[in-house]
Amino acid sequence: MKIGILTGGGDAPGLNAAIRAVGRRSLFDGHTVVGIRNGWAGLLGDGDIVSLGRPAFSGILPVGGTVLGSSRVNPMKREGGREEVLRNLQHHDLEALVAIGGDDTLSVAAWLAENGAAVVGVPKTMDNDLLITEYCIGFDSAVSVVTEALDRLHTTATSHHRVMVCEVMGRDTGWVAVMGGLAGGADMIIIPEFPVTLDEVVAHLDVRQSAGSDFSIIVVSEGAEMQGLQSKDDTAGIRDAFGHVQLGRRGVGETLARIIEERTGHETRATVLGHVQRGGSPSAYDRIWATRMGAGAYELVLAKRWGDMPVARCGAVDTARIADVVAEQRRVPRELYELAQVFY
Ligand code: F6P
């Protein structure tokens, strides 16, 4: 069988572990493996496809990013794009495609599978916002980066008696903020799911001050909405190729820090972690789960279960329909958010 592998959307640590798992399992059983370059862009035009032998998978397990390259090019948003992809799959004799990505990449995969293409998926997004699966490639590494950053911010915050605002990624959900904030002992976590007002932020800082804490660490999600901060709608002009507002450009962390300083008189600084959260070597957890997910996807290929993908459920690799996984975003539950508040 000729099996293609594609990685789409934002890169994430652990992608190479998944590529390696699909590739090594396929080669071991005597199949031919090819890589699609730069996400769906590699299946447009004449196609950008490279042959992958055993050396291509050697030494990539601990390497961040994706050796196949990625992009946010979405064939569904280009006239004739879907047909071009279907044509290329046929033209290059691809008998199976493993699409590794988040909701946008997987939405294309779901459409292709519904339209007769031999496609399976693998869940990847540092935002951790896919339905059904308890694991997405890249999330654990991102949370580890946030945790380490908060540890470092704590020592400088206590030395200077400052408020430190740390802006983290996560798009429209607060998974990275909540999990990173819990692990790093944040004194307040502001996420899109549970909006707070500026008055509430200021009141909380006052309470901490009167309780004897002369420093505070606030984690704010890039997608958090708050009256007085630039709304997501105001940034409508700055969008990526998938059509998403580029939330990092809103500058939520900087604006919040400035307002806090003005309103409370406490010296305040902002740190924007940005793409550092997506870079570098994957955590052991990401390497292991990406390997399990890649191997799971290969099993689905063997079984010709097109339109399915491996998911993590109760600590085991289970399967689900791609269309169900991307049906909507998974949001942070109240229980987790409230647990974080206990430690404010
Ligand atoms: O979806 C992953 C993510 O890192 C989001 O958390 C963030 O909003 C976005 O990608 C940034 O995208 P880009 O790398 O295109 O700036």
Short mmCIF file of C-alpha atoms and ligand atoms in Angstrom, two decimals:
data_model
loop_
_atom_site.label_atom_id
_atom_site.label_comp_id
_atom_site.label_asym_id
_atom_site.label_seq_id
_atom_site.Cartn_x
_atom_site.Cartn_y
_atom_site.Cartn_z
CA MET A 1 0.00 0.00 0.00
CA LYS A 2 1.19 3.58 -0.63
CA ILE A 3 0.58 5.61 2.56
CA GLY A 4 0.89 9.40 2.76
CA ILE A 5 1.46 11.45 5.92
CA LEU A 6 0.52 15.13 6.26
CA THR A 7 0.81 17.64 9.13
CA GLY A 8 -1.37 20.77 9.01
CA GLY A 9 -2.04 23.88 11.09
CA GLY A 10 0.24 25.25 13.82
CA ASP A 11 3.22 23.01 14.53
CA ALA A 12 3.50 21.33 17.92
CA PRO A 13 6.09 19.25 19.78
CA GLY A 14 5.33 15.57 19.23
CA LEU A 15 4.38 15.79 15.55
CA ASN A 16 7.60 14.05 14.53
CA ALA A 17 6.96 11.27 17.04
CA ALA A 18 3.61 10.62 15.35
CA ILE A 19 5.14 10.80 11.85
CA ARG A 20 7.81 8.34 12.94
CA ALA A 21 5.25 5.92 14.40
CA VAL A 22 3.13 5.87 11.24
CA GLY A 23 6.22 5.64 9.01
CA ARG A 24 8.10 2.97 10.93
CA ARG A 25 5.03 0.75 11.38
CA SER A 26 4.20 1.07 7.67
CA LEU A 27 7.75 0.33 6.47
CA PHE A 28 8.04 -2.61 8.85
CA ASP A 29 5.03 -4.22 7.14
CA GLY A 30 6.47 -3.54 3.68
CA HIS A 31 4.37 -0.55 2.62
CA THR A 32 5.58 2.52 0.72
CA VAL A 33 5.52 5.81 2.66
CA VAL A 34 5.42 9.36 1.30
CA GLY A 35 5.29 12.73 3.02
CA ILE A 36 2.99 15.56 1.89
CA ARG A 37 4.91 18.83 2.31
CA ASN A 38 3.41 21.79 4.18
CA GLY A 39 -0.05 20.51 5.05
CA TRP A 40 -2.88 20.67 2.52
CA ALA A 41 -0.74 22.99 0.37
CA GLY A 42 1.19 19.87 -0.64
CA LEU A 43 -1.92 18.39 -2.26
CA LEU A 44 -2.78 21.47 -4.32
CA GLY A 45 -1.39 22.28 -7.76
CA ASP A 46 0.83 19.45 -8.93
CA GLY A 47 1.31 18.27 -5.36
CA ASP A 48 4.46 18.45 -3.24
CA ILE A 49 5.18 14.91 -2.18
CA VAL A 50 8.42 13.27 -1.07
CA SER A 51 9.34 9.65 -0.67
CA LEU A 52 10.17 8.62 2.93
CA GLY A 53 12.50 5.71 3.61
CA ARG A 54 13.79 4.46 6.96
CA PRO A 55 16.47 7.20 7.33
CA ALA A 56 13.72 9.87 7.18
CA PHE A 57 12.36 8.62 10.52
CA SER A 58 15.70 8.23 12.24
CA GLY A 59 16.53 10.66 15.05
CA ILE A 60 13.31 12.68 14.77
CA LEU A 61 11.57 11.46 17.96
CA PRO A 62 13.00 14.23 20.21
CA VAL A 63 12.88 16.93 17.54
CA GLY A 64 10.22 19.66 17.79
CA GLY A 65 8.15 21.01 14.90
CA THR A 66 7.42 18.80 11.90
CA VAL A 67 9.92 17.46 9.39
CA LEU A 68 7.16 17.56 6.76
CA GLY A 69 6.54 21.28 7.18
CA SER A 70 3.12 22.75 7.87
CA SER A 71 0.78 25.53 6.75
CA ARG A 72 -2.68 26.83 7.41
CA VAL A 73 -3.65 26.54 3.76
CA ASN A 74 -7.25 25.32 3.64
CA PRO A 75 -8.42 23.76 0.34
CA MET A 76 -12.05 24.21 1.43
CA LYS A 77 -11.53 27.97 1.24
CA ARG A 78 -10.09 27.93 -2.30
CA GLU A 79 -12.21 27.62 -5.34
CA GLY A 80 -11.82 24.09 -6.67
CA GLY A 81 -9.43 23.27 -3.80
CA ARG A 82 -11.27 20.16 -2.60
CA GLU A 83 -11.37 18.72 -6.10
CA GLU A 84 -7.66 19.48 -6.57
CA VAL A 85 -6.85 17.51 -3.40
CA LEU A 86 -9.01 14.56 -4.48
CA ARG A 87 -7.36 14.63 -7.90
CA ASN A 88 -3.86 14.67 -6.42
CA LEU A 89 -4.61 11.75 -4.11
CA GLN A 90 -5.55 9.75 -7.18
CA HIS A 91 -2.82 11.08 -9.42
CA HIS A 92 -0.09 10.16 -6.89
CA ASP A 93 -1.66 6.74 -6.28
CA LEU A 94 -2.11 7.39 -2.58
CA GLU A 95 -4.04 4.47 -1.16
CA ALA A 96 -4.21 5.97 2.32
CA LEU A 97 -3.59 9.37 3.90
CA VAL A 98 -2.86 10.04 7.58
CA ALA A 99 -3.76 13.68 8.33
CA ILE A 100 -2.29 14.96 11.60
CA GLY A 101 -3.80 18.21 12.80
CA GLY A 102 -6.31 20.25 14.78
CA ASP A 103 -9.90 21.18 13.98
CA ASP A 104 -9.18 22.89 10.64
CA THR A 105 -6.90 20.20 9.23
CA LEU A 106 -9.19 17.45 10.48
CA SER A 107 -12.32 19.17 9.10
CA VAL A 108 -10.77 18.88 5.63
CA ALA A 109 -9.93 15.22 6.36
CA ALA A 110 -13.53 14.55 7.44
CA TRP A 111 -14.87 16.11 4.23
CA LEU A 112 -12.47 14.08 2.09
CA ALA A 113 -13.44 10.84 3.85
CA GLU A 114 -17.13 11.62 3.32
CA ASN A 115 -16.34 12.08 -0.34
CA GLY A 116 -14.68 8.75 -0.88
CA ALA A 117 -11.04 9.49 0.02
CA ALA A 118 -9.01 7.00 2.07
CA VAL A 119 -8.17 9.29 5.00
CA VAL A 120 -7.68 8.79 8.74
CA GLY A 121 -6.80 11.48 11.31
CA VAL A 122 -4.54 12.05 14.32
CA PRO A 123 -5.35 14.69 17.00
CA LYS A 124 -2.82 17.51 17.31
CA THR A 125 -3.20 20.91 18.90
CA MET A 126 -1.44 22.64 21.75
CA ASP A 127 -4.83 24.30 22.40
CA ASN A 128 -6.23 20.89 23.51
CA ASP A 129 -9.68 21.87 22.29
CA LEU A 130 -10.72 18.81 20.26
CA LEU A 131 -13.83 16.94 21.37
CA ILE A 132 -13.84 13.34 22.64
CA THR A 133 -10.07 12.84 22.88
CA GLU A 134 -8.41 13.42 26.23
CA TYR A 135 -5.07 13.95 24.50
CA CYS A 136 -3.89 16.19 21.66
CA ILE A 137 -0.27 16.21 20.47
CA GLY A 138 1.64 19.23 21.79
CA PHE A 139 -0.54 20.20 24.74
CA ASP A 140 1.61 18.63 27.43
CA SER A 141 4.80 20.26 26.14
CA ALA A 142 3.05 23.65 25.97
CA VAL A 143 1.82 23.31 29.56
CA SER A 144 5.36 22.41 30.66
CA VAL A 145 6.70 25.61 29.05
CA VAL A 146 4.04 27.71 30.82
CA THR A 147 4.78 26.01 34.14
CA GLU A 148 8.49 26.69 33.88
CA ALA A 149 7.85 30.29 32.86
CA LEU A 150 5.57 30.82 35.88
CA ASP A 151 8.20 29.35 38.21
CA ARG A 152 10.68 31.86 36.80
CA LEU A 153 8.21 34.74 36.99
CA HIS A 154 7.54 33.92 40.65
CA THR A 155 11.13 34.57 41.72
CA THR A 156 11.36 37.91 39.97
CA ALA A 157 7.82 38.91 41.09
CA THR A 158 8.62 38.27 44.75
CA SER A 159 11.97 40.09 44.53
CA HIS A 160 10.42 43.24 43.06
CA HIS A 161 6.99 42.99 44.73
CA ARG A 162 5.33 43.25 41.35
CA VAL A 163 2.27 42.02 39.54
CA MET A 164 3.33 39.81 36.62
CA VAL A 165 0.86 39.20 33.81
CA CYS A 166 1.67 36.17 31.66
CA GLU A 167 -0.19 35.85 28.34
CA VAL A 168 -0.48 32.34 26.97
CA MET A 169 -1.86 30.82 23.75
CA GLY A 170 -4.92 28.63 23.43
CA ARG A 171 -7.10 30.51 20.97
CA ASP A 172 -10.77 30.41 22.09
CA THR A 173 -10.30 28.01 24.99
CA GLY A 174 -8.38 28.28 28.25
CA TRP A 175 -6.82 24.81 28.57
CA VAL A 176 -3.20 25.98 28.39
CA ALA A 177 -3.90 28.83 30.83
CA VAL A 178 -5.74 26.70 33.38
CA MET A 179 -3.42 23.69 33.34
CA GLY A 180 -0.27 25.82 33.17
CA GLY A 181 -1.66 28.14 35.83
CA LEU A 182 -2.52 25.25 38.15
CA ALA A 183 0.92 23.69 37.72
CA GLY A 184 2.71 27.02 38.12
CA GLY A 185 0.67 28.31 41.07
CA ALA A 186 -0.93 31.32 39.34
CA ASP A 187 -2.77 33.75 41.63
CA MET A 188 -5.43 34.43 39.03
CA ILE A 189 -6.29 32.74 35.71
CA ILE A 190 -8.35 34.57 33.11
CA ILE A 191 -9.79 32.45 30.29
CA PRO A 192 -12.39 32.85 27.53
CA GLU A 193 -14.82 30.35 29.08
CA PHE A 194 -15.31 32.32 32.33
CA PRO A 195 -15.02 36.08 31.72
CA VAL A 196 -14.13 38.42 34.58
CA THR A 197 -14.31 42.21 34.72
CA LEU A 198 -11.39 44.56 35.26
CA ASP A 199 -13.01 45.55 38.58
CA GLU A 200 -12.88 41.92 39.68
CA VAL A 201 -9.19 41.68 38.75
CA VAL A 202 -8.37 44.85 40.69
CA ALA A 203 -10.48 43.73 43.67
CA HIS A 204 -8.66 40.39 43.72
CA LEU A 205 -5.26 42.08 43.73
CA ASP A 206 -6.40 44.31 46.60
CA VAL A 207 -7.53 41.28 48.61
CA ARG A 208 -4.16 39.62 48.08
CA GLN A 209 -2.36 42.82 49.08
CA SER A 210 -4.35 43.19 52.28
CA ALA A 211 -3.73 39.52 53.07
CA GLY A 212 0.00 40.28 53.01
CA SER A 213 0.95 39.12 49.51
CA ASP A 214 3.03 41.85 47.91
CA PHE A 215 3.28 40.15 44.50
CA SER A 216 0.84 38.44 42.15
CA ILE A 217 1.02 36.25 39.07
CA ILE A 218 -1.86 36.52 36.61
CA VAL A 219 -2.17 34.11 33.67
CA VAL A 220 -4.33 35.45 30.87
CA SER A 221 -5.41 33.52 27.81
CA GLU A 222 -4.84 35.29 24.49
CA GLY A 223 -8.54 34.81 23.68
CA ALA A 224 -9.94 36.18 26.96
CA GLU A 225 -12.53 38.94 26.54
CA MET A 226 -12.74 41.73 29.10
CA GLN A 227 -14.43 45.09 28.93
CA GLY A 228 -11.73 47.69 28.36
CA LEU A 229 -9.42 45.30 26.47
CA GLN A 230 -9.50 45.14 22.68
CA SER A 231 -12.29 42.81 21.65
CA LYS A 232 -11.65 39.87 19.33
CA ASP A 233 -14.06 41.45 16.84
CA ASP A 234 -11.95 44.63 16.61
CA THR A 235 -9.06 42.58 15.25
CA ALA A 236 -11.12 41.15 12.41
CA GLY A 237 -8.65 42.37 9.78
CA ILE A 238 -5.75 40.29 11.08
CA ARG A 239 -6.52 36.71 10.13
CA ASP A 240 -4.49 33.64 9.23
CA ALA A 241 -5.04 31.42 6.16
CA PHE A 242 -7.56 29.26 8.03
CA GLY A 243 -9.53 32.49 8.64
CA HIS A 244 -8.83 32.75 12.38
CA VAL A 245 -8.18 36.07 14.09
CA GLN A 246 -4.48 36.21 15.07
CA LEU A 247 -5.13 36.56 18.79
CA GLY A 248 -1.49 37.07 19.75
CA ARG A 249 -1.66 40.45 17.99
CA ARG A 250 -4.40 41.73 20.32
CA GLY A 251 -1.82 42.31 23.02
CA VAL A 252 -4.19 41.32 25.82
CA GLY A 253 -1.34 40.74 28.30
CA GLU A 254 0.31 44.13 27.69
CA THR A 255 -2.99 46.02 27.86
CA LEU A 256 -4.08 44.25 31.02
CA ALA A 257 -0.72 44.96 32.69
CA ARG A 258 -0.96 48.67 31.82
CA ILE A 259 -4.51 48.97 33.15
CA ILE A 260 -3.66 47.10 36.36
CA GLU A 261 -0.74 49.45 37.01
CA GLU A 262 -2.91 52.52 36.34
CA ARG A 263 -5.77 51.31 38.52
CA THR A 264 -3.86 49.79 41.46
CA GLY A 265 -0.56 51.68 41.50
CA HIS A 266 1.27 48.32 41.75
CA GLU A 267 4.26 48.02 39.48
CA THR A 268 3.20 45.55 36.78
CA ARG A 269 4.99 43.78 33.93
CA ALA A 270 3.71 41.62 31.07
CA THR A 271 5.32 38.53 29.53
CA VAL A 272 3.94 37.09 26.30
CA LEU A 273 5.06 33.46 25.94
CA GLY A 274 3.93 33.24 22.31
CA HIS A 275 5.46 30.65 20.01
CA VAL A 276 7.96 29.54 22.65
CA GLN A 277 5.04 27.39 23.88
CA ARG A 278 5.01 25.50 20.59
CA GLY A 279 8.73 25.21 20.01
CA GLY A 280 11.45 22.83 21.13
CA SER A 281 11.64 19.21 22.09
CA PRO A 282 8.44 17.33 23.06
CA SER A 283 7.89 16.19 26.65
CA ALA A 284 8.13 12.46 27.39
CA TYR A 285 4.31 12.38 27.68
CA ASP A 286 3.91 13.92 24.20
CA ARG A 287 6.45 11.52 22.70
CA ILE A 288 4.69 8.48 24.17
CA TRP A 289 1.16 9.53 23.28
CA ALA A 290 2.08 10.78 19.81
CA THR A 291 3.70 7.38 19.22
CA ARG A 292 0.56 5.60 20.43
CA MET A 293 -1.65 7.83 18.27
CA GLY A 294 0.54 7.31 15.18
CA ALA A 295 0.49 3.54 15.67
CA GLY A 296 -3.28 3.73 16.22
CA ALA A 297 -3.73 5.62 12.95
CA TYR A 298 -1.72 2.97 11.11
CA GLU A 299 -4.05 0.27 12.51
CA LEU A 300 -7.03 2.24 11.16
CA VAL A 301 -5.35 2.38 7.75
CA LEU A 302 -4.88 -1.40 7.76
CA ALA A 303 -8.53 -1.84 8.69
CA LYS A 304 -9.56 0.71 6.00
CA ARG A 305 -11.59 2.62 8.55
CA TRP A 306 -11.65 5.84 6.51
CA GLY A 307 -12.96 8.89 8.35
CA ASP A 308 -11.88 7.48 11.74
CA MET A 309 -9.08 8.60 14.05
CA PRO A 310 -7.44 7.40 17.25
CA VAL A 311 -8.46 9.25 20.42
CA ALA A 312 -7.39 8.97 24.05
CA ARG A 313 -10.15 7.76 26.34
CA CYS A 314 -9.64 6.70 29.96
CA GLY A 315 -5.92 6.28 29.39
CA ALA A 316 -6.28 3.98 26.37
CA VAL A 317 -6.22 4.47 22.61
CA ASP A 318 -9.79 4.33 21.36
CA THR A 319 -11.28 5.50 18.05
CA ALA A 320 -13.87 8.06 16.96
CA ARG A 321 -15.22 9.57 13.75
CA ILE A 322 -13.14 12.59 12.70
CA ALA A 323 -16.36 14.52 12.03
CA ASP A 324 -17.46 14.00 15.64
CA VAL A 325 -14.11 15.14 17.06
CA VAL A 326 -14.29 18.45 15.14
CA ALA A 327 -18.03 19.02 15.64
CA GLU A 328 -17.35 21.76 18.20
CA GLN A 329 -14.64 23.00 20.56
CA ARG A 330 -14.01 21.33 23.90
CA ARG A 331 -14.20 23.98 26.60
CA VAL A 332 -12.64 24.07 30.08
CA PRO A 333 -15.20 22.71 32.56
CA ARG A 334 -16.31 24.85 35.50
CA GLU A 335 -15.01 22.28 38.00
CA LEU A 336 -11.41 22.70 36.79
CA TYR A 337 -11.64 26.47 36.69
CA GLU A 338 -13.05 26.53 40.23
CA LEU A 339 -10.28 24.24 41.47
CA ALA A 340 -7.75 26.78 40.21
CA GLN A 341 -9.65 29.55 42.06
CA VAL A 342 -9.21 27.76 45.39
CA PHE A 343 -5.52 28.65 45.27
CA TYR A 344 -5.97 32.34 44.46
O1 F6P B 1 -3.72 26.74 17.35
C1 F6P B 1 -2.44 26.80 17.89
C2 F6P B 1 -2.01 28.22 18.11
O2 F6P B 1 -0.72 28.19 18.68
C3 F6P B 1 -2.97 29.08 18.92
O3 F6P B 1 -2.86 28.85 20.30
C4 F6P B 1 -2.55 30.46 18.48
O4 F6P B 1 -3.60 31.39 18.62
C5 F6P B 1 -2.22 30.26 17.04
O5 F6P B 1 -1.89 28.90 16.87
C6 F6P B 1 -1.08 31.10 16.54
O6 F6P B 1 -0.95 30.89 15.18
P1 F6P B 1 0.28 31.34 14.28
O7 F6P B 1 1.41 30.37 14.54
O8 F6P B 1 -0.25 31.23 12.91
O9 F6P B 1 0.65 32.72 14.69
#
